[in-house]
mmCIF file of C-alpha atoms and ligand atoms in Angstrom:
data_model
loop_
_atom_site.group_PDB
_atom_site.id
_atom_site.type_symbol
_atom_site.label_atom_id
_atom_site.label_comp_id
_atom_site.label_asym_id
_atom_site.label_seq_id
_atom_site.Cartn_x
_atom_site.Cartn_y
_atom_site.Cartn_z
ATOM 1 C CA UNK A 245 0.000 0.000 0.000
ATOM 2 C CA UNK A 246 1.461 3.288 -0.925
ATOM 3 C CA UNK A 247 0.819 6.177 1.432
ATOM 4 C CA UNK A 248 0.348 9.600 0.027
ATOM 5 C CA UNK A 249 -0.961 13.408 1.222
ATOM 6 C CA UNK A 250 -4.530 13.904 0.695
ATOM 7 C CA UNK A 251 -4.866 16.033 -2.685
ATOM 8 C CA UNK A 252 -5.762 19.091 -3.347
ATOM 9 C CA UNK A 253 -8.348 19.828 -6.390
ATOM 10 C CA UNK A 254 -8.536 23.439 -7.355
ATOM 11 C CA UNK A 255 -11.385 23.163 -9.859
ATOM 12 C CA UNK A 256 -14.658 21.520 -8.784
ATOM 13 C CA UNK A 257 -18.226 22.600 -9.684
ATOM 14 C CA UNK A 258 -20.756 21.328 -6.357
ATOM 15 C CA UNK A 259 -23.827 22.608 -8.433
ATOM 16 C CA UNK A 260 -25.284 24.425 -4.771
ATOM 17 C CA UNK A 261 -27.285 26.370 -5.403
ATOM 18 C CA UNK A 262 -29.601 25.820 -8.420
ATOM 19 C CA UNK A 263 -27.871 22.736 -9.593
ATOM 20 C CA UNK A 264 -28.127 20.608 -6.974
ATOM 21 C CA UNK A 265 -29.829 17.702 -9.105
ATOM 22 C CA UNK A 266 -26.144 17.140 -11.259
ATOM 23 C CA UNK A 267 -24.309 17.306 -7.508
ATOM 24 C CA UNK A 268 -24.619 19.152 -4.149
ATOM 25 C CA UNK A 269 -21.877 19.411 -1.185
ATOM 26 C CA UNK A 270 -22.662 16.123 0.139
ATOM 27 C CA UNK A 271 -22.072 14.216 -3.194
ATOM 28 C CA UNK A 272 -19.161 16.239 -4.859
ATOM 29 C CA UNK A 273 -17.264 15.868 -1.547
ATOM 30 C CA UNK A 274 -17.709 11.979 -1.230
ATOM 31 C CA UNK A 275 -16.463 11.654 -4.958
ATOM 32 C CA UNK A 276 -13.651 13.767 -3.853
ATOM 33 C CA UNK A 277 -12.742 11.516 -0.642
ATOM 34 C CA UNK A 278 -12.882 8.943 -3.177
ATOM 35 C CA UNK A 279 -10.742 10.239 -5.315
ATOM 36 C CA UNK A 280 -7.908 10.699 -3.268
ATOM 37 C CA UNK A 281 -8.810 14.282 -2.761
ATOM 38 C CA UNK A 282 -9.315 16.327 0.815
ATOM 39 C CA UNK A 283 -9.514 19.651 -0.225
ATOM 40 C CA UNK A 284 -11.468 21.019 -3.144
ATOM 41 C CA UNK A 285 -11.912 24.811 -4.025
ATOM 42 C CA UNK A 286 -15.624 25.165 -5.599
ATOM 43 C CA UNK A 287 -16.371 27.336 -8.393
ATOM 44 C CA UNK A 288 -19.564 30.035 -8.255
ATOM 45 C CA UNK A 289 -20.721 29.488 -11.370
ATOM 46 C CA UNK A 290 -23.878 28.555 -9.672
ATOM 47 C CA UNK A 291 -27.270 29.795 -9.870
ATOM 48 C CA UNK A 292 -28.137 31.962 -8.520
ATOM 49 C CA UNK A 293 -23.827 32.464 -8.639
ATOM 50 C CA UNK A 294 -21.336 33.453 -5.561
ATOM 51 C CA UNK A 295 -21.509 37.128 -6.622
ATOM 52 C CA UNK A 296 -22.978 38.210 -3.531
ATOM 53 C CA UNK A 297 -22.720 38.048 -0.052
ATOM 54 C CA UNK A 298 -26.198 36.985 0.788
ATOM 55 C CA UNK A 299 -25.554 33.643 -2.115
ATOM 56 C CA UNK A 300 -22.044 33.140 -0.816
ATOM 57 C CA UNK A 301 -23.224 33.206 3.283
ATOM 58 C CA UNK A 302 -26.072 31.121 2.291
ATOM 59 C CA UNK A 303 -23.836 28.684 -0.048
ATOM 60 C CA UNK A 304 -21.489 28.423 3.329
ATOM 61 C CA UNK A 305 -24.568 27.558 5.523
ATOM 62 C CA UNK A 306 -25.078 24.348 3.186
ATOM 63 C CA UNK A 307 -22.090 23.459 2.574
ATOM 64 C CA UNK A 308 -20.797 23.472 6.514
ATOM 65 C CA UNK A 309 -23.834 20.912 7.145
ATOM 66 C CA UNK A 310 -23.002 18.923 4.044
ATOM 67 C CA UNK A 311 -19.486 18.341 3.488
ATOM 68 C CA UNK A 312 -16.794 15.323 3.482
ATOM 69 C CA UNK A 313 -13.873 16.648 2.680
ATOM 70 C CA UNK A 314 -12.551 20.803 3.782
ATOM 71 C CA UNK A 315 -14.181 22.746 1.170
ATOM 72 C CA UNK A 316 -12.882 26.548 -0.303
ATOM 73 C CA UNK A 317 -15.611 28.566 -2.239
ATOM 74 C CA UNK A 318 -14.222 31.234 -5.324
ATOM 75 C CA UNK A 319 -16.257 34.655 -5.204
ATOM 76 C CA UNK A 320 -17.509 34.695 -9.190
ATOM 77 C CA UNK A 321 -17.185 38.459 -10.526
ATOM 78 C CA UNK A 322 -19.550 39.881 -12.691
ATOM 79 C CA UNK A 323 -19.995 43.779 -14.045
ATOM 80 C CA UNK A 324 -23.379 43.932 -12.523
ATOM 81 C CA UNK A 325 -22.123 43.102 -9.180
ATOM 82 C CA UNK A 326 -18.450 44.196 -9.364
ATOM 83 C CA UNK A 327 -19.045 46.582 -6.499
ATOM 84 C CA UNK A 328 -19.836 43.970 -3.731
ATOM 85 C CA UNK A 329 -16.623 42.638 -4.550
ATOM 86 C CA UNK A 330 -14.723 44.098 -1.037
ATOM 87 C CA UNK A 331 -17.576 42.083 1.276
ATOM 88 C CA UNK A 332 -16.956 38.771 -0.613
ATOM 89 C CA UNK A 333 -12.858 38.740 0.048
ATOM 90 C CA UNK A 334 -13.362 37.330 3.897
ATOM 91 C CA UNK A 335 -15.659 34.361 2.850
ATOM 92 C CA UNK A 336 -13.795 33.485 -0.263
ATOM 93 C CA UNK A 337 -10.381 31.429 -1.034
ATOM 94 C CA UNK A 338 -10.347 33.339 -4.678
ATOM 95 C CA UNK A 339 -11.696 35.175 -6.848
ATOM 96 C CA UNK A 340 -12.712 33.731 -10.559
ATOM 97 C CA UNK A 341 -13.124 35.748 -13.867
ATOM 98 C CA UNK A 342 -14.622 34.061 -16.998
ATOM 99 C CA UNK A 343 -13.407 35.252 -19.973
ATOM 100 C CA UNK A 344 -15.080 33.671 -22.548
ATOM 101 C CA UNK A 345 -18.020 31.801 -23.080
ATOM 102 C CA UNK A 346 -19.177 28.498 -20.847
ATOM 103 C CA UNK A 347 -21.681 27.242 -18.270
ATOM 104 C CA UNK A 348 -23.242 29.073 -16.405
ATOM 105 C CA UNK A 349 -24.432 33.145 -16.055
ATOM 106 C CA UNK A 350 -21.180 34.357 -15.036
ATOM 107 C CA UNK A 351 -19.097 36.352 -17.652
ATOM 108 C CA UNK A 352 -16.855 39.572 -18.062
ATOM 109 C CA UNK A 353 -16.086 41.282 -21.351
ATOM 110 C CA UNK A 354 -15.282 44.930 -19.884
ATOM 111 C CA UNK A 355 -12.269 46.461 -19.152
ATOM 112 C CA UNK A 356 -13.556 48.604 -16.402
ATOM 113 C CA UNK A 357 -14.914 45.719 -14.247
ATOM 114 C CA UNK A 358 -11.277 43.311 -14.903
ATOM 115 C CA UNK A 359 -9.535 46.918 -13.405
ATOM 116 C CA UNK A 360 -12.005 46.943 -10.398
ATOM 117 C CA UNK A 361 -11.253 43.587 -9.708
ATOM 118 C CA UNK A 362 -7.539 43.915 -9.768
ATOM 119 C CA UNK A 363 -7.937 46.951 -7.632
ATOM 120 C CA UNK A 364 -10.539 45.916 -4.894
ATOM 121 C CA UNK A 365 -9.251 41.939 -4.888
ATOM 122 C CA UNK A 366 -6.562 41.962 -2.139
ATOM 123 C CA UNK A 367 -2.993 41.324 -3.530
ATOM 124 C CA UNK A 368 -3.134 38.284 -1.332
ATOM 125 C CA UNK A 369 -5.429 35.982 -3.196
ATOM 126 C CA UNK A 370 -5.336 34.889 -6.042
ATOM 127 C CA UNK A 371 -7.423 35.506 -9.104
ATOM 128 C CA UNK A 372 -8.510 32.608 -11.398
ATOM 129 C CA UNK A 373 -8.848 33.471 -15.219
ATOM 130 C CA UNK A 374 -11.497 31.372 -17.270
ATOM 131 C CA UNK A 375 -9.172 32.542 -20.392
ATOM 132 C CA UNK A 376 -8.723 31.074 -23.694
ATOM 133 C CA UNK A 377 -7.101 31.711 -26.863
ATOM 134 C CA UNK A 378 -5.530 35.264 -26.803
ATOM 135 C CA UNK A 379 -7.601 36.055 -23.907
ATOM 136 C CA UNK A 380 -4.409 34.721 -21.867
ATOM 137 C CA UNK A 381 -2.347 37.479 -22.890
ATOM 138 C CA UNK A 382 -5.057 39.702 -21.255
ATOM 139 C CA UNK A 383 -4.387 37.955 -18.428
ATOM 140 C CA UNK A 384 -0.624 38.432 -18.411
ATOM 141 C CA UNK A 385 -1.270 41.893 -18.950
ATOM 142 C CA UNK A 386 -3.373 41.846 -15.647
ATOM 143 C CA UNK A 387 -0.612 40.275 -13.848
ATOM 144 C CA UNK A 388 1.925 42.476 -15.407
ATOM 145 C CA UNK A 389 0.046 45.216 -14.917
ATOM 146 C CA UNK A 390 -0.875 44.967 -11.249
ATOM 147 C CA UNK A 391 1.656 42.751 -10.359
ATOM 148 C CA UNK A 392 -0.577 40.371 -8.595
ATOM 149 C CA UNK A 393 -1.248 36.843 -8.981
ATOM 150 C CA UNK A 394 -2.594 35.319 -12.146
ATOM 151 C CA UNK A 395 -3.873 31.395 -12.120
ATOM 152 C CA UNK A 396 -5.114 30.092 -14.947
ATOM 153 C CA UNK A 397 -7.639 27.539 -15.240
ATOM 154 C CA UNK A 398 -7.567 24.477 -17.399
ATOM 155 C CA UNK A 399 -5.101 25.665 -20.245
ATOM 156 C CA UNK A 400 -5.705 23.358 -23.176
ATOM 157 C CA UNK A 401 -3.437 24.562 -26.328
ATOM 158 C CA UNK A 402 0.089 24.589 -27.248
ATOM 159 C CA UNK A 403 0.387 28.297 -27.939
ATOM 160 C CA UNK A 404 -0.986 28.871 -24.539
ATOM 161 C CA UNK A 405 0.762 26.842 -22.738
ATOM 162 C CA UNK A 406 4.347 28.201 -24.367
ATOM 163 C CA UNK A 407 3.041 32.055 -23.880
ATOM 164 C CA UNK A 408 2.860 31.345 -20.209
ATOM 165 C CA UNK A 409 6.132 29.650 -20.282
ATOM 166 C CA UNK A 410 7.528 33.173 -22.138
ATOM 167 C CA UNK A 411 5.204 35.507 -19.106
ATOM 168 C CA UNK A 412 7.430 33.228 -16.231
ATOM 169 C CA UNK A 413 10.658 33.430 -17.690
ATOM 170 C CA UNK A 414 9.837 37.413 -17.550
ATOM 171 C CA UNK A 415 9.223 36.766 -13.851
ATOM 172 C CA UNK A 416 5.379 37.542 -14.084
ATOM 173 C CA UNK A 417 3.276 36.045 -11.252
ATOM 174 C CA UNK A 418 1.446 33.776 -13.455
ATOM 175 C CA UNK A 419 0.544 29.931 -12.611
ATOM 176 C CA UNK A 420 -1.691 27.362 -14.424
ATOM 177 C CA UNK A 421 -3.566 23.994 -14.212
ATOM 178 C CA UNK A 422 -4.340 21.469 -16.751
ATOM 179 C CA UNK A 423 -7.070 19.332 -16.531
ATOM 180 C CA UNK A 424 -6.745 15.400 -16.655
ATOM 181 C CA UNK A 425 -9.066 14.858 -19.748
ATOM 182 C CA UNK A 426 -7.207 17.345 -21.478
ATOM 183 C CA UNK A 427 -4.178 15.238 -20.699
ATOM 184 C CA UNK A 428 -5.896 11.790 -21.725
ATOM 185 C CA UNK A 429 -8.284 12.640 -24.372
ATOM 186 C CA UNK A 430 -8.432 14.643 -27.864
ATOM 187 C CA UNK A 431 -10.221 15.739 -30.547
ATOM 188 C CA UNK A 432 -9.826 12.000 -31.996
ATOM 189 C CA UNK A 433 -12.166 10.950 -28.985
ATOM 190 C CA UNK A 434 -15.170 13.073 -30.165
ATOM 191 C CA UNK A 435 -16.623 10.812 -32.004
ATOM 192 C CA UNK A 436 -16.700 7.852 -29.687
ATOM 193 C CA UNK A 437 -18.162 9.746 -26.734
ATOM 194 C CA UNK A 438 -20.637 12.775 -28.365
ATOM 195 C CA UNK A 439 -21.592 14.734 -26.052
ATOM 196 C CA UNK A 440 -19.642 13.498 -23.569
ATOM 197 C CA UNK A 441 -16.582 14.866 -24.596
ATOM 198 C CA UNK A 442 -18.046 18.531 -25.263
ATOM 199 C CA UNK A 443 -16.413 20.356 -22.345
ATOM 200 C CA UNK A 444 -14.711 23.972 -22.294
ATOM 201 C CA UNK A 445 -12.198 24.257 -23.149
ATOM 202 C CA UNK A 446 -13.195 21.890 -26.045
ATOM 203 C CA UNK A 447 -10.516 19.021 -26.659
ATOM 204 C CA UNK A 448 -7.647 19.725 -28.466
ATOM 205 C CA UNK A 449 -5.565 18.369 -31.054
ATOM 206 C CA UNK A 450 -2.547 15.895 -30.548
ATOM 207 C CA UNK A 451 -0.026 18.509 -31.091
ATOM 208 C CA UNK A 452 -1.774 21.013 -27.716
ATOM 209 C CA UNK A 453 -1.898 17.243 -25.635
ATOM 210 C CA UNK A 454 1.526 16.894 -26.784
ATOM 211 C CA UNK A 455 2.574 20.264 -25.204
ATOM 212 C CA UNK A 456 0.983 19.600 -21.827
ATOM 213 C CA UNK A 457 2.782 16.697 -21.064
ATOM 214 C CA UNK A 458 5.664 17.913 -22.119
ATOM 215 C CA UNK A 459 4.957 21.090 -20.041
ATOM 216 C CA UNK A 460 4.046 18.601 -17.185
ATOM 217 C CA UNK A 461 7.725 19.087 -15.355
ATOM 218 C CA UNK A 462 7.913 22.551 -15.579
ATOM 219 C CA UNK A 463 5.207 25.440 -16.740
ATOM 220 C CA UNK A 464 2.341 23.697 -15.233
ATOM 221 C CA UNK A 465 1.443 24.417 -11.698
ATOM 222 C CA UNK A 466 -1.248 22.248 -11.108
ATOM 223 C CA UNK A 467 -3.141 19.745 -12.365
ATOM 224 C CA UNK A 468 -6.992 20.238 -11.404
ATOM 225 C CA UNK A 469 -10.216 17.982 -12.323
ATOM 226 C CA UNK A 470 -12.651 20.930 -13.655
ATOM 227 C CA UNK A 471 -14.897 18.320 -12.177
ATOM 228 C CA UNK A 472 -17.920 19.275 -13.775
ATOM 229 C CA UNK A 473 -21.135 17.087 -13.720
ATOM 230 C CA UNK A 474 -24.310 16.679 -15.567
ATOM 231 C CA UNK A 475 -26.782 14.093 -15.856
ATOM 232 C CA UNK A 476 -26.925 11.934 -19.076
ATOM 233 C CA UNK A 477 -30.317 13.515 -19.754
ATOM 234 C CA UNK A 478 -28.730 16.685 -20.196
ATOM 235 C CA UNK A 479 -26.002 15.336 -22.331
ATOM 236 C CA UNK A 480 -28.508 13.504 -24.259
ATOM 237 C CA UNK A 481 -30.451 17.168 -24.940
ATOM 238 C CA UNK A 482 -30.410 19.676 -28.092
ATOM 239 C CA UNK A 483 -28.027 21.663 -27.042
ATOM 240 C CA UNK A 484 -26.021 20.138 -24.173
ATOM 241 C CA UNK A 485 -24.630 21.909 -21.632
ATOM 242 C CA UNK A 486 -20.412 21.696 -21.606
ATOM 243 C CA UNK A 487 -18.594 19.833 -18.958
ATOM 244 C CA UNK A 488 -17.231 16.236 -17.611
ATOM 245 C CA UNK A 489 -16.928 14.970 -14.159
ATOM 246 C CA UNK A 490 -13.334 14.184 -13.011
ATOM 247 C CA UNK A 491 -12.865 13.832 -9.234
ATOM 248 C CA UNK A 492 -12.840 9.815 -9.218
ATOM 249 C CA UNK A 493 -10.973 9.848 -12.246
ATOM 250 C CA UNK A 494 -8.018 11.969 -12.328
ATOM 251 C CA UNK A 495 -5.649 9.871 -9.842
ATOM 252 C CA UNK A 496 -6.655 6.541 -11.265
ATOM 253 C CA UNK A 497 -5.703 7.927 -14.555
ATOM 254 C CA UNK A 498 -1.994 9.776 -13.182
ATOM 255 C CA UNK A 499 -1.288 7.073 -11.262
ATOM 256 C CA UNK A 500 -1.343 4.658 -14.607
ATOM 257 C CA UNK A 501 0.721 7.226 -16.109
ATOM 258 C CA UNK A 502 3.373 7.257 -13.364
ATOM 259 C CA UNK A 503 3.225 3.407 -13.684
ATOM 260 C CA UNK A 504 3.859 4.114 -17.636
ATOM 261 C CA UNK A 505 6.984 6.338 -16.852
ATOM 262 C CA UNK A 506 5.557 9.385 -18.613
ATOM 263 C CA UNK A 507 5.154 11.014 -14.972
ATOM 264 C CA UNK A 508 6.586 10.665 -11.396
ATOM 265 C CA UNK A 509 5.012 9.846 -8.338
ATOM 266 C CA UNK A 510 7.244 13.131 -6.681
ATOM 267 C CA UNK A 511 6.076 15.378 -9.583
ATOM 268 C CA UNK A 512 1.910 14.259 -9.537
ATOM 269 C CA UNK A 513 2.280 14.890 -5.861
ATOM 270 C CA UNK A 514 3.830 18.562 -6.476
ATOM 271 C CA UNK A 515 1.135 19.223 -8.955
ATOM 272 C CA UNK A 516 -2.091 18.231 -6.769
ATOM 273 C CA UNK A 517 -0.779 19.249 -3.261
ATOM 274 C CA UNK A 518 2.102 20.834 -3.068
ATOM 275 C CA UNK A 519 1.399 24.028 -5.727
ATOM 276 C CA UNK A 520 -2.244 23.910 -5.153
ATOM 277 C CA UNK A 521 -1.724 24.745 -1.467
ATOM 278 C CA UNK A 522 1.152 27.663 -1.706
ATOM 279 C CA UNK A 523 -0.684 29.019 -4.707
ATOM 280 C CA UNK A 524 -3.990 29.182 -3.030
ATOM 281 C CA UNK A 525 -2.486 29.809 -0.039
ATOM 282 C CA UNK A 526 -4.177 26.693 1.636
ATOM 283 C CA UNK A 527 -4.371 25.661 5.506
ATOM 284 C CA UNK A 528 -2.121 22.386 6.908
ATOM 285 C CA UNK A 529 -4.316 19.423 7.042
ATOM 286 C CA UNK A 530 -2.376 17.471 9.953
ATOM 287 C CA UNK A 531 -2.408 13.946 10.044
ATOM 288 C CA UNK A 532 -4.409 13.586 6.577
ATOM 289 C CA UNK A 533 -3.497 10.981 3.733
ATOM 290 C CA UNK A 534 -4.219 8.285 1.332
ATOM 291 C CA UNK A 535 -4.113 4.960 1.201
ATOM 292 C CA UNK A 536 -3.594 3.800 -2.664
ATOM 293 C CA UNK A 537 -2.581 0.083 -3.939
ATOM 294 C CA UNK A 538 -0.598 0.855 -6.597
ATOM 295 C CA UNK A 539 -0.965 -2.413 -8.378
ATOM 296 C CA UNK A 540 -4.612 -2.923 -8.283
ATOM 297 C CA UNK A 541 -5.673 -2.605 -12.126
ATOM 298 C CA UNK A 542 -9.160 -2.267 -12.889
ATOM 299 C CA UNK A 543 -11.899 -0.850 -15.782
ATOM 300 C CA UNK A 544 -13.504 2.156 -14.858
ATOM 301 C CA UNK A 545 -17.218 1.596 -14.570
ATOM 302 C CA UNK A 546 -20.039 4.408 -14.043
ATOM 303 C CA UNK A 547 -21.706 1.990 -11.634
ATOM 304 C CA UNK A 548 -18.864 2.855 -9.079
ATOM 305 C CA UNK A 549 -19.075 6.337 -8.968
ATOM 306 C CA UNK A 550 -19.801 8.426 -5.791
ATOM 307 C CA UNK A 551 -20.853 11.916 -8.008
ATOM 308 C CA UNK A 552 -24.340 12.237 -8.618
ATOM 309 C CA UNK A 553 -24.438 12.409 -12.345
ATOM 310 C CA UNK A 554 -22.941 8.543 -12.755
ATOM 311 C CA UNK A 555 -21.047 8.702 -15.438
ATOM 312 C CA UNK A 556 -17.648 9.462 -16.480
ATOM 313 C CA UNK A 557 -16.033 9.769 -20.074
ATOM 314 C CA UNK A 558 -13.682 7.404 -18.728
ATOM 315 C CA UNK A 559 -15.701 4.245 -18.367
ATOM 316 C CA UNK A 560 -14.386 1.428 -20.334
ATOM 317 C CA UNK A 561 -10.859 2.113 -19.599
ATOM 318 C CA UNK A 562 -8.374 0.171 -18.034
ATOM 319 C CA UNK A 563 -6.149 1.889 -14.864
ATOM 320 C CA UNK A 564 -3.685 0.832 -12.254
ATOM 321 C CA UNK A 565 -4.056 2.401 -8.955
ATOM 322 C CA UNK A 566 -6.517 2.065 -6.519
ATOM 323 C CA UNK A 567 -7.385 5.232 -3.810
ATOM 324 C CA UNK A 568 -8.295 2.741 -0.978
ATOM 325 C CA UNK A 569 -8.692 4.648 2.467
ATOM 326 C CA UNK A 570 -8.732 8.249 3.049
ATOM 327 C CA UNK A 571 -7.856 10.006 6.073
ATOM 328 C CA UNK A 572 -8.796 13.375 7.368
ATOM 329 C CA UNK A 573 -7.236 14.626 10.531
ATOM 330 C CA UNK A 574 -6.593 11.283 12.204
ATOM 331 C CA UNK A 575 -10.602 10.881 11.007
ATOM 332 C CA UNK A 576 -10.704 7.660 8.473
ATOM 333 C CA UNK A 577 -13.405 9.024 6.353
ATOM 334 C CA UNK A 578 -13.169 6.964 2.967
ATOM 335 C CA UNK A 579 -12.862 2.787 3.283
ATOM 336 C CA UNK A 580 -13.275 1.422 -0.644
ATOM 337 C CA UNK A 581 -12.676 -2.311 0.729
ATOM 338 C CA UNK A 582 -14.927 -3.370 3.616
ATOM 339 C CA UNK A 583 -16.494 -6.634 3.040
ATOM 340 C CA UNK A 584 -20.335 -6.583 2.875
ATOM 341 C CA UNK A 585 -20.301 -2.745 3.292
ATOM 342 C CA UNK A 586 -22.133 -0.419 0.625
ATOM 343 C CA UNK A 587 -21.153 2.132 1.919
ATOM 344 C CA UNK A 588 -17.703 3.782 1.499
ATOM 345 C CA UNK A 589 -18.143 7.037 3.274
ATOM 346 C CA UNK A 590 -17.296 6.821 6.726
ATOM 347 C CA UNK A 591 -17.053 10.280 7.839
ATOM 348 C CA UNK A 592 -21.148 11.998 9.061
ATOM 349 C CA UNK A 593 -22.035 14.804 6.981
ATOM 350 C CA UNK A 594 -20.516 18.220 8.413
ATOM 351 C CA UNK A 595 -16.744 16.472 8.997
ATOM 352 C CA UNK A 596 -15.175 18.527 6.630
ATOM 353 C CA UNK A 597 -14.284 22.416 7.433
ATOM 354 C CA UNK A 598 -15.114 24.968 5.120
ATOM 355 C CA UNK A 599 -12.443 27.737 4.504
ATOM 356 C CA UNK A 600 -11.306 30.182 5.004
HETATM 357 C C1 LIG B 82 -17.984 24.058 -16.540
HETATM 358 C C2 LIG B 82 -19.342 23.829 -15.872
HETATM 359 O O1 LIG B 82 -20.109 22.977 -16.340
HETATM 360 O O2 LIG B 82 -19.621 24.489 -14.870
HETATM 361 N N1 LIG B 82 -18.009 23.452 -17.832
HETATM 362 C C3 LIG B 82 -16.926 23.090 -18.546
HETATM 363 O O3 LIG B 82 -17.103 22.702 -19.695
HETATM 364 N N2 LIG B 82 -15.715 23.109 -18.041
HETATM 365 C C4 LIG B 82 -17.668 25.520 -16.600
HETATM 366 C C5 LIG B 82 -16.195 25.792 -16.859
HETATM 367 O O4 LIG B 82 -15.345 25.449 -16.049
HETATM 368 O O5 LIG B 82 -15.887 26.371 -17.901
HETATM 369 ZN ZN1 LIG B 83 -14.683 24.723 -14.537
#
């Protein structure tokens, strides 16, 4: 049995409030303890979104009754609401911008509200950029600019990737994340999955996938899930809404690639613990870890999923690595092997702590 730290996962959607039929706090966090994760930072694209302070103390009440695992919540700017930003900064780990187009309502186009949040979001946390395209040298601007920290959230493409390479050889405060499907699948997948593999940003080509990986030992900060569920209905619909789930998935998937030798062990644990936590600036979680058999090798199956949506683009494939106890604070809150037991969550609802 291999003993790790409990991860860190940077990018989750829990769907509360207004989603909470794709996943609420109690089921996103037991598909993170399951995962291997102990920490996730949850995004505000909700709806209504964590643009105010009456959502985002609400969205705290739930989530400190609900959750597995610690929880952070990102503030979600938007021009409308740009000047509630200052009363947000206390009961929010970040702040996130979108950029360009994606799920949910929030979105920024303007100058003047990407200057107010630079200016009113303290120096001290970090600002996640939704960017895409040439929208990331906006963002190095920002960063530039301000001289404040820039992450960026799932970058996908091989000029993007080498542009932030160029910002930190300048020195610029800039840091990233990849996403594990953008690691493992491309635009040659499409086809096979449908709807399934629409996501943003959309896959890439060989050539981008190419780039990550071989970005994996040095631009890239972190790798984070972008865990974002839907049910198959949804998928199934007209015009589907973007997005894959990822928090079972991701270590499964890295571990199989450390066993492959295109990764190390030291470097996937830099990438979802050690970065996530100085970038974010993240609490100690004492006596936390992971319990993972490193040689179990199994087919991923939707039928063993903790997330409410049940499915995973992943299915069908065959991995190596097994998370098989989690735990939190001396707590054991995650147990994927007890005979005769359905149940893999050990933990009551409310064990987790909600930051900051
Ligand atoms: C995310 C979602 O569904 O909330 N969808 C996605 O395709 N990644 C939004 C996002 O992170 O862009
Ligand atoms: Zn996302």
């Amino acid at each position: 049995m291999l003993k790790l730290p409990g991860l860190i996962d940077v990018h989750t959607h829990l769907r509360t409030p207004g989603g909470e039929h794709k996943e609420d706090f109690a089921s996103g966090t037991a598909a993170a303890l399951a995962g291997g994760i102990t920490l996730i930072l949850a995004m505000p694209n909700t709806n209504p979104p964590l643009a105010t302070l009456s959502v985002l103390e609400a969205t705290r009440q739930q989530a400190q009754r609900s959750i597995y695992c610690d929880v952070g919540l990102f503030a979600g700017a938007s021009p409308a609401l740009v000047d509630q930003l200052p009363q947000l900064t206390n009961h929010a780990v970040a702040l996130k911008i979108y950029l360009n187009e994606t799920f949910g309502p929030l979105r920024v186009e303007d100058l003047p509200t990407l200057l107010a949040c630079c200016r009113h979001w303290p120096t001290t946390k970090v600002i996640a950029l939704h960017a895409e395209g040439p929208n990331v040298a906006v963002g190095i601007g920002l960063a530039a600019a301000f001289q404040r920290p820039i992450h960026f959230c799932h970058i996908s493409r091989k000029d993007e990737i080498e542009l932030i390479a160029a910002a930190k050889r300048q020195g610029l405060p800039v840091t990233c994340e990849v996403t594990p499907h953008h690691l493992f699948l491309t635009q040659a997948d499409v086809p096979r999955l449908g709807p399934l593999a629409d996501m943003r940003p959309r896959l890439a080509e060989q050539a981008d996938q190419a780039a990550l990986w071989e970005h994996l030992d040095s631009t890239i900060d972190c790798i984070a899930t972008d865990h974002a569920p839907h049910t198959l209905a949804e998928k199934a619909a007209a015009t589907p809404p973007p997005g894959v789930p990822g928090l079972e998935t991701s270590l499964p998937l890295l571990l199989t690639a450390v066993k492959e030798k295109r990764l190390s062990l030291g470097r996937l644990i830099m990438l979802m613990r050690t970065n996530p936590k100085r970038i974010f600036n993240l609490p100690d979680q004492p006596d936390t870890y992971i319990e993972v058999d490193p040689e179990a090798s199994y087919t991923l199956d939707n039928a063993d999923l903790q997330t409410k949506c049940g499915w995973t683009p992943f299915a069908g494939m065959t991995v190596k690595g097994r998370v098989m106890r989690v735990v939190l604070r001396g707590q054991p809150v995650y147990d994927a092997g007890r005979p005769g037991q359905e149940n893999k969550i050990l933990a009551p609802a409310g064990t987790g702590r909600l930051l900051p």
